[in-house]
Amino acid sequence: MEAVGGTRQAHLQGRGTRPWAALRAPRPGQRPRSAPTAALTPSRPVALEPQQQQQQQQQQQRDEPAADELPRQLAADVAAAPPRAAAAPPSAVIDAPLLTRRIQRCASLRELDALVRAHGRAFNRIHVPLALLRLHRLLESPGAGGNGCESEHSPLLERRQSNSEASTSSSSSSSSSSSSSSSSLIRAGLNGGGSSGGGSSAGHHSSSSGTAGATSNGVASNGSTSSGGGGGGNGGSPPAQPQLAASVLPLEGMLTGWLLARATALAPDLDAQGASNILYVLGARRLYHPAAVEGACAAAARNVDAMTPQHLSTAVWALARLGVVPADGLMRRLMANVLRADPRAFAAADYTMLLWGLPRLGLRLQRHAPRALAAGTARLLRAGRVPPAEAAAQLEGLARCGVAPDGEWLALFWAATGPRLPELDAGELGGLGVAMGLAGPLAEPPPPAWLAALEGAAEAAGLLDRWHPGSASAEARARLLHGLSKGVGAARLGEHGSALVQRLMAAAVPATARPADQPDGGQSWQHQQHQQQWSQGAWQQQQQQQQQQQGVDAAGGVSPGSATQLLAASARLGSRPPRPWLSAVLAAARARFAARGVPAQEVSEALWALGRLGVRPSHSWLAAALAALLADLPGAEASHLAQSLAALQRLDCRPGPAFWPSAWRQSAPLLAAAEPPAAVRLLAAVAAFGEAPPADWVGAVLSSTGQQLWLEVEHGPKRRASQQEQQQQQQQQQQQRRRLRPPPTKQPDAAGPGPPASEADSATPWPLRRLASAVCSLARLRITPPPSWLRAALLVAQQRAECEAALDPKAVAQLVWGTGHLSRACDYAERPGAVWVDALLGPAGLAPGDFGPDALAMLLTGLAKLRTSPGRAWMAAAVERTAECMPAMAPRSLRSAVCSLATLRAAHSAAASPAFVGSLLEALPAALPALGGGGAADLLVGLVALRLPRDAARRAAAALAPHVEAAARRAQAGGGGEDAERGARLLLQLAVLRGDETHAPHAPAGLARELLLARQAHLQRQLEQWSRASSSGGGGSSSSGGSGGGSSGGSSGGGSSTRRVASNGRAHAPRNGRHQEQQQQHQQQQRPEAAAQAAGADGMATAPAPEVPSNLATAAVGGSAQEG
């Protein structure tokens, strides 16, 4: 038997009652304070044989408590019960079938109380759950005060309940017949209970909260608030329950307490049906009784293999309603039986309750489990046996389980729900909008006929009426509009959808002011000025009070929750609301944020909508929003914080210093359970602000992403191969369907779902864009990941480059740039080879013409830091592409591109390209003022290394002279030997660019001659390399590495000091030994600070290249690094 136990005390919401766990359970030998009332004599006494009667009495006396032990003492916080009259013990023994019918026919609480008093000792494992269910029905009915009038919430419930009563009246005295009758009743309860919170037909979702309690039997509590996204009328709020009179509350408490105590005593004898009935009643009323829950879970664990799909779905739904997570063994067996059961045995309500309960239990299901449930719901949708409200609840449940329905499932959904949309009321239409929003963006948009039917249903429900304050359909209208904007999108709505959205917006937004984006023709200049001031926040602060007053008068009945949804919908649809209404919405949202308790998802969505609309709120509003975000962050997700930070960056608003410590501390636990997309988005948002996170936060990010990277390395090719096979099979099936006529209906598979998926199915795919964002963000934050993390990233990048049909140029540029920074940061412990670069930029990769101006500069900078170039032909094309993009480049991008081309040994191609030289000379005058002295000095190093023609070099020197000389004067005026020498070196480099370095009067003694000799040696070495390459047939490999000679005063020969790595990975020393000795002597004479000055800001100097480490096998990445 599985070890089960209780978890926590859940507070009962609604009706103003106290928790029923405060009732004192009956104990052996305890007598009530008042005697029970007179026994209710049955209208039709049953004559039993003396022997049978004696056996039944002995069994009841041995196993069941007496009826006169009914508890009559409530807790101190519950009102005292009214005085009761004395009663005698029951005069006759009633048989089980008759007692079952008597329980069903109870029309009031007093009648049920009298029946319990008279025949309580005859209640067995069938009658107790049935009495609890009947008590739940009476409490839901408006006539619970004792008038005997009962009205149910749903016609479907009335029909099913009448069927249940008819089947119960014809049952026999055996336990099996009683069990079958209660089974039909629980089916009615499953569908009717939806109106009381989380049921299947109405789909209302209530929230449960409570304090965690210590357990010892293996039942764990969520510890978090479970709330629904809103199907039905209230959509996320606690259900509206009828208020009972003060005289009824004690009676309700006494009946509930005794029945639960009785259920606990009978727990060892409960079967699958009894455990399901008790769990249903407890979940429907959110009544957490530890002993009853433990007993029901123990009975479910004993009889889990005998449970039907109805019992399984009821147990999962009830545990989710109670906020109770059973032991792992019980939950695994429940899910195994769900997946093993015949799909034809499931009803629509079973799938609805399963999909409602599974995501709210906080379980991490394997992907094949919700997919199997999606296949089962598709069978019922195809048969047309799913009501539209339940179909919407199933769509919402699949979305909450992490399954995006495919086009085939959605086609069945549109076909099944379209003709029955007029059956939905305003609340159910709002639930449909919530489902579409959670599942969005949908794989297939709804057809025009479905949108036309939705417009008719919305008009019939009053959602398209003229807006007025205090409208009851405001929240439903906002949810439907939000679902259409998020699930379908403005581009796929079509004619009918656009008309519906316009009518919803007109009914939701008061037209009291002209929209801000449609001013009068005579006020265009003033409108532009006001728009500019609005973006800066000045105009908003001046007109804040007046706009708020106008907005309150115009939108007085809009609640903050619906206003936030309307704001997000207008942002997605590209429609900016009027300014007064927008101010009122911001004021209402600020009041809600100040009151706390708002979900973090709502705060992030509000910030995102403001960023999308370009509306910058006040600092006090942002402070209230960030405080509400931090307050709910422990129970939120990492994606909420990432979306909020991205919106703040778009609004050009930076959080204060007090925000970041709390954000680090509260978001670090979220990263352990975050999926790679959310973790990468959060990392990119943090990198955009440039805030340095703490070590534990960085460790959590690298741990969660590194594990998924290695899973992608191991199982990514297998998953892609299986996906290709599935696509081929689908194409073949589509071709066969075109040729042959399909059958009218598809028979379900009786074998059920296949075996559980392997670890390859649980691995999250890593697209190249996501990987590039992660690598680039780590580089911007100056975070050095472990070598294993970088190795996995390189392998995944090569796999994605080989399998993706179209590479994203921006993502490739970010990936190469970030990889170069990370490789240099870890001293090239992990370094990509030539095959890795060829996979991205080779014949099968991207050409230089595919990159934009800034992306090309970033790519060249990354290749320079990697010390690897694609090839001569690619570099020559890169030079021409740089010449084309140079007029559109930013000043910093221009500097990086020029210095990177010099480092990548593209001097010959650049000097021989008239277009490059001409574009460079034209772009220099405009870029130099923005670069400043430091940028001009870096650009000077690159221009010297490019070896431009004489005339072009002099023109470039003339443009650089004012900025370089000013930087040199500032360095010399700073005092000190190092500053003075740095200034002198800048002037010497400028003289080298002019071509008169030997006649420079300011050069130190002997330094000009050493510079000239180093330049001549470098040119001689280049000629020798070219001659060897031409003699060997031109089959040399592409080279990269240090900059050319003459790039600086002391490091011009740095290219000769690097070690050349051949394709086989072995290092070879230069052949010119005499030249090597000269370079060693020159390096000993040179000071370190002079070499650093010659290097430049982007690391373009010719530093000695380290040997390729043996721990990175070049074959694993695809080749070996080659350096010149």
mmCIF file of C-alpha atoms in Angstrom, residues 197-435:
data_model
loop_
_atom_site.group_PDB
_atom_site.id
_atom_site.type_symbol
_atom_site.label_atom_id
_atom_site.label_comp_id
_atom_site.label_asym_id
_atom_site.label_seq_id
_atom_site.Cartn_x
_atom_site.Cartn_y
_atom_site.Cartn_z
ATOM 1 C CA GLY A 197 -15.097 25.967 -8.933
ATOM 2 C CA GLY A 198 -12.992 24.239 -11.495
ATOM 3 C CA GLY A 199 -15.616 21.910 -12.920
ATOM 4 C CA SER A 200 -15.690 20.798 -16.482
ATOM 5 C CA SER A 201 -18.829 22.314 -17.937
ATOM 6 C CA ALA A 202 -18.636 25.874 -16.694
ATOM 7 C CA GLY A 203 -14.933 25.851 -16.180
ATOM 8 C CA HIS A 204 -14.766 28.215 -13.220
ATOM 9 C CA HIS A 205 -11.370 28.255 -11.568
ATOM 10 C CA SER A 206 -10.987 29.110 -7.945
ATOM 11 C CA SER A 207 -7.821 29.779 -6.017
ATOM 12 C CA SER A 208 -6.771 27.852 -2.975
ATOM 13 C CA SER A 209 -4.374 29.069 -0.358
ATOM 14 C CA GLY A 210 -3.227 27.830 2.963
ATOM 15 C CA THR A 211 -0.294 27.230 5.187
ATOM 16 C CA ALA A 212 1.996 24.285 4.743
ATOM 17 C CA GLY A 213 1.792 21.574 7.323
ATOM 18 C CA ALA A 214 4.214 18.928 8.374
ATOM 19 C CA THR A 215 3.429 15.486 7.089
ATOM 20 C CA SER A 216 4.865 12.079 7.608
ATOM 21 C CA ASN A 217 2.995 9.907 5.140
ATOM 22 C CA GLY A 218 4.258 11.157 1.821
ATOM 23 C CA VAL A 219 1.595 13.639 0.725
ATOM 24 C CA ALA A 220 3.279 16.904 -0.126
ATOM 25 C CA SER A 221 1.666 20.272 -0.571
ATOM 26 C CA ASN A 222 2.196 22.630 -3.429
ATOM 27 C CA GLY A 223 2.890 25.485 -1.133
ATOM 28 C CA SER A 224 1.764 27.814 -3.884
ATOM 29 C CA THR A 225 -1.499 29.386 -4.861
ATOM 30 C CA SER A 226 -3.243 27.576 -7.666
ATOM 31 C CA SER A 227 -5.455 29.752 -9.752
ATOM 32 C CA GLY A 228 -7.152 29.269 -13.039
ATOM 33 C CA GLY A 229 -6.789 31.401 -16.059
ATOM 34 C CA GLY A 230 -10.436 31.914 -16.267
ATOM 35 C CA GLY A 231 -12.831 29.784 -18.115
ATOM 36 C CA GLY A 232 -16.382 30.572 -17.317
ATOM 37 C CA GLY A 233 -18.008 33.517 -15.706
ATOM 38 C CA ASN A 234 -15.572 34.476 -12.997
ATOM 39 C CA GLY A 235 -12.390 33.222 -14.668
ATOM 40 C CA GLY A 236 -9.806 33.023 -11.983
ATOM 41 C CA SER A 237 -11.758 34.420 -9.024
ATOM 42 C CA PRO A 238 -13.359 32.301 -6.309
ATOM 43 C CA PRO A 239 -16.826 31.130 -7.329
ATOM 44 C CA ALA A 240 -19.834 33.014 -6.101
ATOM 45 C CA GLN A 241 -21.582 30.787 -3.560
ATOM 46 C CA PRO A 242 -24.974 31.446 -1.915
ATOM 47 C CA GLN A 243 -24.870 33.024 1.509
ATOM 48 C CA LEU A 244 -26.471 30.799 4.146
ATOM 49 C CA ALA A 245 -28.491 31.991 7.086
ATOM 50 C CA ALA A 246 -26.809 32.089 10.480
ATOM 51 C CA SER A 247 -29.071 29.327 11.756
ATOM 52 C CA VAL A 248 -27.966 26.999 8.938
ATOM 53 C CA LEU A 249 -24.217 27.350 9.439
ATOM 54 C CA PRO A 250 -24.034 25.236 12.632
ATOM 55 C CA LEU A 251 -26.167 22.536 11.030
ATOM 56 C CA GLU A 252 -23.932 22.476 7.985
ATOM 57 C CA GLY A 253 -20.849 22.259 10.169
ATOM 58 C CA MET A 254 -22.218 19.419 12.272
ATOM 59 C CA LEU A 255 -23.300 17.380 9.268
ATOM 60 C CA THR A 256 -19.989 17.912 7.499
ATOM 61 C CA GLY A 257 -17.931 17.088 10.564
ATOM 62 C CA TRP A 258 -19.788 13.861 11.309
ATOM 63 C CA LEU A 259 -19.783 12.668 7.696
ATOM 64 C CA LEU A 260 -16.048 13.320 7.335
ATOM 65 C CA ALA A 261 -15.327 11.543 10.599
ATOM 66 C CA ARG A 262 -17.471 8.653 9.399
ATOM 67 C CA ALA A 263 -15.615 8.628 6.074
ATOM 68 C CA THR A 264 -12.307 8.504 7.943
ATOM 69 C CA ALA A 265 -13.496 5.538 9.987
ATOM 70 C CA LEU A 266 -14.614 3.730 6.830
ATOM 71 C CA ALA A 267 -11.438 4.591 4.860
ATOM 72 C CA PRO A 268 -9.923 1.073 5.134
ATOM 73 C CA ASP A 269 -13.050 -0.360 3.459
ATOM 74 C CA LEU A 270 -13.365 2.212 0.669
ATOM 75 C CA ASP A 271 -13.135 0.987 -2.890
ATOM 76 C CA ALA A 272 -12.131 2.986 -5.972
ATOM 77 C CA GLN A 273 -15.591 4.514 -6.356
ATOM 78 C CA GLY A 274 -15.824 5.528 -2.701
ATOM 79 C CA ALA A 275 -12.395 7.148 -2.683
ATOM 80 C CA SER A 276 -13.264 9.021 -5.872
ATOM 81 C CA ASN A 277 -16.576 10.232 -4.407
ATOM 82 C CA ILE A 278 -15.003 11.513 -1.194
ATOM 83 C CA LEU A 279 -12.181 13.230 -3.047
ATOM 84 C CA TYR A 280 -14.668 14.881 -5.380
ATOM 85 C CA VAL A 281 -16.748 16.358 -2.574
ATOM 86 C CA LEU A 282 -13.682 17.571 -0.724
ATOM 87 C CA GLY A 283 -12.316 19.152 -3.881
ATOM 88 C CA ALA A 284 -15.611 20.673 -5.015
ATOM 89 C CA ARG A 285 -16.018 22.460 -1.661
ATOM 90 C CA ARG A 286 -12.273 23.027 -1.187
ATOM 91 C CA LEU A 287 -12.708 21.321 2.176
ATOM 92 C CA TYR A 288 -9.341 20.144 3.455
ATOM 93 C CA HIS A 289 -9.823 17.560 6.218
ATOM 94 C CA PRO A 290 -6.440 15.910 6.892
ATOM 95 C CA ALA A 291 -7.764 12.578 8.103
ATOM 96 C CA ALA A 292 -10.328 12.294 5.311
ATOM 97 C CA VAL A 293 -7.792 13.250 2.630
ATOM 98 C CA GLU A 294 -5.266 10.764 3.991
ATOM 99 C CA GLY A 295 -7.845 8.022 4.104
ATOM 100 C CA ALA A 296 -9.082 8.710 0.588
ATOM 101 C CA CYS A 297 -5.512 8.797 -0.762
ATOM 102 C CA ALA A 298 -4.743 5.514 0.990
ATOM 103 C CA ALA A 299 -7.862 3.942 -0.530
ATOM 104 C CA ALA A 300 -6.904 5.312 -3.952
ATOM 105 C CA ALA A 301 -3.425 3.830 -3.591
ATOM 106 C CA ARG A 302 -4.888 0.409 -2.765
ATOM 107 C CA ASN A 303 -7.404 0.443 -5.610
ATOM 108 C CA VAL A 304 -5.525 2.473 -8.228
ATOM 109 C CA ASP A 305 -5.441 -0.420 -10.684
ATOM 110 C CA ALA A 306 -9.232 -0.813 -10.405
ATOM 111 C CA MET A 307 -9.957 2.862 -11.105
ATOM 112 C CA THR A 308 -11.810 3.785 -14.263
ATOM 113 C CA PRO A 309 -10.978 6.915 -16.293
ATOM 114 C CA GLN A 310 -13.787 8.674 -14.409
ATOM 115 C CA HIS A 311 -12.199 7.828 -11.036
ATOM 116 C CA LEU A 312 -8.712 8.796 -12.200
ATOM 117 C CA SER A 313 -9.764 12.169 -13.558
ATOM 118 C CA THR A 314 -11.811 12.900 -10.424
ATOM 119 C CA ALA A 315 -8.871 12.093 -8.137
ATOM 120 C CA VAL A 316 -6.453 14.298 -10.071
ATOM 121 C CA TRP A 317 -8.951 17.152 -10.259
ATOM 122 C CA ALA A 318 -9.820 16.986 -6.555
ATOM 123 C CA LEU A 319 -6.186 16.858 -5.420
ATOM 124 C CA ALA A 320 -5.443 19.908 -7.566
ATOM 125 C CA ARG A 321 -8.433 21.728 -6.067
ATOM 126 C CA LEU A 322 -7.221 20.929 -2.559
ATOM 127 C CA GLY A 323 -3.624 21.928 -3.335
ATOM 128 C CA VAL A 324 -2.402 18.471 -2.348
ATOM 129 C CA VAL A 325 0.365 16.632 -4.200
ATOM 130 C CA PRO A 326 0.271 12.893 -3.464
ATOM 131 C CA ALA A 327 3.322 10.719 -3.102
ATOM 132 C CA ASP A 328 5.405 10.087 -6.201
ATOM 133 C CA GLY A 329 4.413 6.440 -6.309
ATOM 134 C CA LEU A 330 0.689 7.171 -6.278
ATOM 135 C CA MET A 331 0.953 9.955 -8.832
ATOM 136 C CA ARG A 332 3.031 7.815 -11.180
ATOM 137 C CA ARG A 333 0.534 4.976 -10.934
ATOM 138 C CA LEU A 334 -2.358 7.342 -11.558
ATOM 139 C CA MET A 335 -0.712 8.737 -14.690
ATOM 140 C CA ALA A 336 0.347 5.278 -15.867
ATOM 141 C CA ASN A 337 -3.241 4.072 -15.636
ATOM 142 C CA VAL A 338 -4.463 7.192 -17.437
ATOM 143 C CA LEU A 339 -2.097 6.537 -20.332
ATOM 144 C CA ARG A 340 -2.765 2.784 -20.304
ATOM 145 C CA ALA A 341 -6.546 3.051 -20.358
ATOM 146 C CA ASP A 342 -8.542 2.678 -23.544
ATOM 147 C CA PRO A 343 -9.110 6.153 -25.054
ATOM 148 C CA ARG A 344 -12.667 5.124 -25.936
ATOM 149 C CA ALA A 345 -13.469 4.849 -22.222
ATOM 150 C CA PHE A 346 -12.818 8.549 -21.619
ATOM 151 C CA ALA A 347 -15.590 11.102 -21.738
ATOM 152 C CA ALA A 348 -15.147 14.764 -22.530
ATOM 153 C CA ALA A 349 -15.439 15.674 -18.846
ATOM 154 C CA ASP A 350 -12.663 13.221 -17.957
ATOM 155 C CA TYR A 351 -10.175 14.888 -20.289
ATOM 156 C CA THR A 352 -11.302 18.324 -19.142
ATOM 157 C CA MET A 353 -10.736 17.538 -15.480
ATOM 158 C CA LEU A 354 -7.385 15.864 -16.151
ATOM 159 C CA LEU A 355 -6.131 18.808 -18.171
ATOM 160 C CA TRP A 356 -7.346 21.191 -15.468
ATOM 161 C CA GLY A 357 -5.706 19.341 -12.595
ATOM 162 C CA LEU A 358 -2.364 18.188 -14.009
ATOM 163 C CA PRO A 359 -0.775 21.614 -14.599
ATOM 164 C CA ARG A 360 -1.989 22.888 -11.216
ATOM 165 C CA LEU A 361 -0.333 20.057 -9.318
ATOM 166 C CA GLY A 362 3.074 21.500 -10.204
ATOM 167 C CA LEU A 363 4.274 18.284 -11.861
ATOM 168 C CA ARG A 364 6.824 18.141 -14.655
ATOM 169 C CA LEU A 365 5.262 15.687 -17.065
ATOM 170 C CA GLN A 366 7.064 14.034 -19.904
ATOM 171 C CA ARG A 367 6.008 15.326 -23.249
ATOM 172 C CA HIS A 368 4.307 12.156 -24.367
ATOM 173 C CA ALA A 369 1.728 12.385 -21.521
ATOM 174 C CA PRO A 370 -0.085 15.604 -22.569
ATOM 175 C CA ARG A 371 0.320 14.611 -26.213
ATOM 176 C CA ALA A 372 -1.578 11.407 -25.512
ATOM 177 C CA LEU A 373 -4.309 13.452 -23.848
ATOM 178 C CA ALA A 374 -4.402 15.736 -26.887
ATOM 179 C CA ALA A 375 -4.890 12.709 -29.132
ATOM 180 C CA GLY A 376 -7.788 11.552 -26.962
ATOM 181 C CA THR A 377 -9.474 14.946 -27.064
ATOM 182 C CA ALA A 378 -9.054 15.006 -30.844
ATOM 183 C CA ARG A 379 -11.029 11.744 -31.061
ATOM 184 C CA LEU A 380 -13.926 13.281 -29.141
ATOM 185 C CA LEU A 381 -13.779 16.510 -31.149
ATOM 186 C CA ARG A 382 -13.942 14.515 -34.349
ATOM 187 C CA ALA A 383 -17.014 12.711 -33.040
ATOM 188 C CA GLY A 384 -18.670 16.024 -32.095
ATOM 189 C CA ARG A 385 -19.287 14.970 -28.478
ATOM 190 C CA VAL A 386 -17.569 17.912 -26.754
ATOM 191 C CA PRO A 387 -19.527 21.029 -25.719
ATOM 192 C CA PRO A 388 -17.839 24.283 -26.733
ATOM 193 C CA ALA A 389 -17.140 25.316 -23.127
ATOM 194 C CA GLU A 390 -15.406 21.995 -22.387
ATOM 195 C CA ALA A 391 -13.501 22.192 -25.668
ATOM 196 C CA ALA A 392 -12.208 25.633 -24.641
ATOM 197 C CA ALA A 393 -11.217 24.232 -21.240
ATOM 198 C CA GLN A 394 -9.332 21.390 -22.963
ATOM 199 C CA LEU A 395 -7.479 23.866 -25.167
ATOM 200 C CA GLU A 396 -6.520 25.850 -22.081
ATOM 201 C CA GLY A 397 -5.391 22.705 -20.250
ATOM 202 C CA LEU A 398 -3.186 21.589 -23.135
ATOM 203 C CA ALA A 399 -1.605 25.044 -23.226
ATOM 204 C CA ARG A 400 -0.947 24.953 -19.482
ATOM 205 C CA CYS A 401 0.651 21.502 -19.881
ATOM 206 C CA GLY A 402 3.076 22.939 -22.421
ATOM 207 C CA VAL A 403 1.543 21.409 -25.548
ATOM 208 C CA ALA A 404 0.828 23.627 -28.539
ATOM 209 C CA PRO A 405 -2.015 22.020 -30.535
ATOM 210 C CA ASP A 406 -1.108 21.413 -34.145
ATOM 211 C CA GLY A 407 -3.101 22.447 -37.169
ATOM 212 C CA GLU A 408 -5.048 19.190 -37.367
ATOM 213 C CA TRP A 409 -6.229 19.465 -33.758
ATOM 214 C CA LEU A 410 -7.208 23.084 -34.251
ATOM 215 C CA ALA A 411 -9.120 22.228 -37.413
ATOM 216 C CA LEU A 412 -11.162 19.739 -35.399
ATOM 217 C CA PHE A 413 -11.630 22.379 -32.684
ATOM 218 C CA TRP A 414 -12.945 24.984 -35.140
ATOM 219 C CA ALA A 415 -15.278 22.450 -36.762
ATOM 220 C CA ALA A 416 -16.647 21.152 -33.441
ATOM 221 C CA THR A 417 -17.158 24.501 -31.694
ATOM 222 C CA GLY A 418 -18.202 26.762 -34.576
ATOM 223 C CA PRO A 419 -21.850 25.649 -34.948
ATOM 224 C CA ARG A 420 -22.349 25.630 -31.158
ATOM 225 C CA LEU A 421 -20.819 29.029 -30.317
ATOM 226 C CA PRO A 422 -24.271 30.647 -29.835
ATOM 227 C CA GLU A 423 -24.721 28.353 -26.815
ATOM 228 C CA LEU A 424 -22.031 30.231 -24.878
ATOM 229 C CA ASP A 425 -22.831 33.109 -22.566
ATOM 230 C CA ALA A 426 -20.610 36.104 -21.841
ATOM 231 C CA GLY A 427 -18.537 34.357 -19.191
ATOM 232 C CA GLU A 428 -17.919 31.292 -21.352
ATOM 233 C CA LEU A 429 -16.895 33.481 -24.278
ATOM 234 C CA GLY A 430 -14.388 35.114 -21.956
ATOM 235 C CA GLY A 431 -13.107 31.653 -21.036
ATOM 236 C CA LEU A 432 -12.716 30.885 -24.730
ATOM 237 C CA GLY A 433 -10.623 34.027 -25.101
ATOM 238 C CA VAL A 434 -8.430 32.969 -22.170
ATOM 239 C CA ALA A 435 -7.867 29.559 -23.769
#
